[in-house]
Short mmCIF file of C-alpha atoms in Angstrom, two decimals:
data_model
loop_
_atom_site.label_atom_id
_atom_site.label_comp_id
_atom_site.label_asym_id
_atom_site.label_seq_id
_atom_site.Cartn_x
_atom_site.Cartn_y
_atom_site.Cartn_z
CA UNK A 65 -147.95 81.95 140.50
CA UNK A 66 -145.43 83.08 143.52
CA UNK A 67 -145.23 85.37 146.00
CA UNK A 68 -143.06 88.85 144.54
CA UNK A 69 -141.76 90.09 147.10
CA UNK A 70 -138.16 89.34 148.00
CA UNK A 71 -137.91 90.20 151.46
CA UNK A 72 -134.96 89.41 153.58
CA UNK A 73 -134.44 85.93 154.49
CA UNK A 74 -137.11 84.90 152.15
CA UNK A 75 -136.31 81.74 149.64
CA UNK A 76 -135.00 82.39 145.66
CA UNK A 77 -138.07 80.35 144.64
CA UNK A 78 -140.96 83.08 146.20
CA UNK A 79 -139.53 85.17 144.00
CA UNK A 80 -139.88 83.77 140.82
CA UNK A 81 -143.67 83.67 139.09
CA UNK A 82 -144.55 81.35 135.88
CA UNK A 83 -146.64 84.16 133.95
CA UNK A 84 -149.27 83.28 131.73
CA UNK A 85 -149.55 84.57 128.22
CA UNK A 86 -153.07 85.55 129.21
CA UNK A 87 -155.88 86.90 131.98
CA UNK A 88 -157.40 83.66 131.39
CA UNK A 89 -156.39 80.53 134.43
CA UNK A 90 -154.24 78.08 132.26
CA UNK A 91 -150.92 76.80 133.12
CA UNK A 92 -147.62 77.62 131.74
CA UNK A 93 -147.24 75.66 128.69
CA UNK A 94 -143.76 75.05 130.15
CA UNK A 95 -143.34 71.88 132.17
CA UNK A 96 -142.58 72.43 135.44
CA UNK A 97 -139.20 70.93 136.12
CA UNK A 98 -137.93 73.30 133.26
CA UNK A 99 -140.00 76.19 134.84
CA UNK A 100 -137.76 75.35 138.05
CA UNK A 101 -134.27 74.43 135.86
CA UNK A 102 -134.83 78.24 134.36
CA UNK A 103 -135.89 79.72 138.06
CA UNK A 104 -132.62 78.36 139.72
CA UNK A 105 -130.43 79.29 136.85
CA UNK A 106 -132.06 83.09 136.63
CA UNK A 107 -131.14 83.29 140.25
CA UNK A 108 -127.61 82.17 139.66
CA UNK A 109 -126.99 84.58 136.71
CA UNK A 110 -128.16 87.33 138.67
CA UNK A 111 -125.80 86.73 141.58
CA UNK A 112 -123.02 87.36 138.89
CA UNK A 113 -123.81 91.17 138.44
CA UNK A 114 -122.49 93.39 141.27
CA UNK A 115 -122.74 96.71 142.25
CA UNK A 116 -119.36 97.96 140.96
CA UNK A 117 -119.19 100.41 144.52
CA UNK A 118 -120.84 97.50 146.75
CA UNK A 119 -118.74 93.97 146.82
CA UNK A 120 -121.85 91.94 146.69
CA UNK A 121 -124.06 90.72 144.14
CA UNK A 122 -127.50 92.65 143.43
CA UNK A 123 -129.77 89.77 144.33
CA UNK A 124 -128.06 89.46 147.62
CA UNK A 125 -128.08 92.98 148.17
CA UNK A 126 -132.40 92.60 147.79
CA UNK A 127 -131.99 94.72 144.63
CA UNK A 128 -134.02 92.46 142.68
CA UNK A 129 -138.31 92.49 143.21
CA UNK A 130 -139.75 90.04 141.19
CA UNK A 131 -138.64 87.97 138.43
CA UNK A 132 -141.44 86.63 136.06
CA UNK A 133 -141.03 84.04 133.53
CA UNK A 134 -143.82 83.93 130.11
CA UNK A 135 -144.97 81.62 128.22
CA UNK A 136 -142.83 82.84 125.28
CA UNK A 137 -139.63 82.46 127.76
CA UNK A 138 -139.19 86.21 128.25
CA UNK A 139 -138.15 87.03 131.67
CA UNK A 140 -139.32 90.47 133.12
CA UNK A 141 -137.43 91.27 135.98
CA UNK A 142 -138.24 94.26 138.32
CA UNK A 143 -135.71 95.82 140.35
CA UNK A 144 -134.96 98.61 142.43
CA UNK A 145 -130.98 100.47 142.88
CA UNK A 146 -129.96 101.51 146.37
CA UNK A 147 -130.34 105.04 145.37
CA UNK A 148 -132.32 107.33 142.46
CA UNK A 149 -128.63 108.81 142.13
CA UNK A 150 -126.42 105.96 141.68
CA UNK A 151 -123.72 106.38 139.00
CA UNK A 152 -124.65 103.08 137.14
CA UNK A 153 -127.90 102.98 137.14
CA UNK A 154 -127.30 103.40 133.08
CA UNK A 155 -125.11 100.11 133.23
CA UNK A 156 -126.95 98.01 135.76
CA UNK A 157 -129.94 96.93 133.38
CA UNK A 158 -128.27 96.26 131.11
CA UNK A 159 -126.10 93.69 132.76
CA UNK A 160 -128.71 92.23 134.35
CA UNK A 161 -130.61 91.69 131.09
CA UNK A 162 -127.18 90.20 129.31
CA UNK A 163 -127.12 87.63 132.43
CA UNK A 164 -130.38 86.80 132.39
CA UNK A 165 -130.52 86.18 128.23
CA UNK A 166 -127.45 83.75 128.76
CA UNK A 167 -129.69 81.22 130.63
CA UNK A 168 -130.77 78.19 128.55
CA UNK A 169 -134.45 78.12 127.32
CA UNK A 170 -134.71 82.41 127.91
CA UNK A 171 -135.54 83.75 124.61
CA UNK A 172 -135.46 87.46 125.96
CA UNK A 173 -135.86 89.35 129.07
CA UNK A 174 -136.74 92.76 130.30
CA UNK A 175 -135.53 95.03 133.12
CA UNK A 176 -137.78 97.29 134.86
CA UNK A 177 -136.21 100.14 137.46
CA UNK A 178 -139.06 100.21 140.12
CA UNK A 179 -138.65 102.60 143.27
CA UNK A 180 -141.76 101.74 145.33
CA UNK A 181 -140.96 99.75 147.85
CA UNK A 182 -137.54 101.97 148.67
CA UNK A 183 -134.55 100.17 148.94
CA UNK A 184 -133.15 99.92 152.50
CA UNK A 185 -130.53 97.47 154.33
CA UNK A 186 -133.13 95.51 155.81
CA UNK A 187 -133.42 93.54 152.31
CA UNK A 188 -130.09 92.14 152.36
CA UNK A 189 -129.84 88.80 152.35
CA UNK A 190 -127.39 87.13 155.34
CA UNK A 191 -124.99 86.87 152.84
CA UNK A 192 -124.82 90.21 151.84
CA UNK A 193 -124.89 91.46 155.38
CA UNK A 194 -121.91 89.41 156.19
CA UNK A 195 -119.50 90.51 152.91
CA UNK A 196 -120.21 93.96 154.01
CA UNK A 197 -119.50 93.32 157.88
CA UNK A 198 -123.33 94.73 158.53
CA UNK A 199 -124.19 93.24 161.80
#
């Protein structure tokens, strides 16, 4: 398994975790070059749902926590939103599960609004920082 944290500057792959369909210590009956095919393309689906107030992509913005991929191919994804009040937090799941689903080999995933550890700027990614001129 992977590290979940996403913290800023950190790699895509320390955020993705190959789940077993049990407590017991087996590996992923998915091979691992496919495990790391899926991973990458997960990462790149997610980068294709913004914020629709914020002109940068949730998963640069640090938005996204931990992405964990089963046995079955179901992708649970835990994410935060930059505030308890923000006016899509009805939408934003549900694109991110649509993007996610659309990734060869994913047979379903799941989106789970976390708000422990609080969102702040400090988890924006380089890339964010420099679409929103926050230097």
């Amino acid at each position: 398994m992977m590290d979940e944290a996403n913290v800023a500057g950190t790699e895509s792959a320390c955020l993705v975790e190959a789940r077993a369909g049990d407590a017991t210590d087996h590996s992923s009956n998915t091979p691992p070059d496919e495990m790391a095919r899926m991973g990458e393309e997960i990462i790149a689906a997610l980068k294709t749902v913004y914020d629709p107030e914020i002109p940068a992509d949730l998963y640069e913005l640090g938005l996204i926590y931990k992405i964990a991929i089963d046995d079955d191919r179901v992708v649970s994804i835990e994410m935060t939103l930059t505030s308890p009040n923000c006016p899509s937090a009805a939408e934003i799941p549900g694109q991110i599960k649509n993007a996610v689903k659309g990734v060869p080999g994913v047979h379903d995933a799941m989106v789970n609004i976390v708000w422990e550890p609080t969102w702040d700027a400090s988890r924006m990614s380089d890339e964010a920082r420099t679409v929103l001129n926050m230097w």
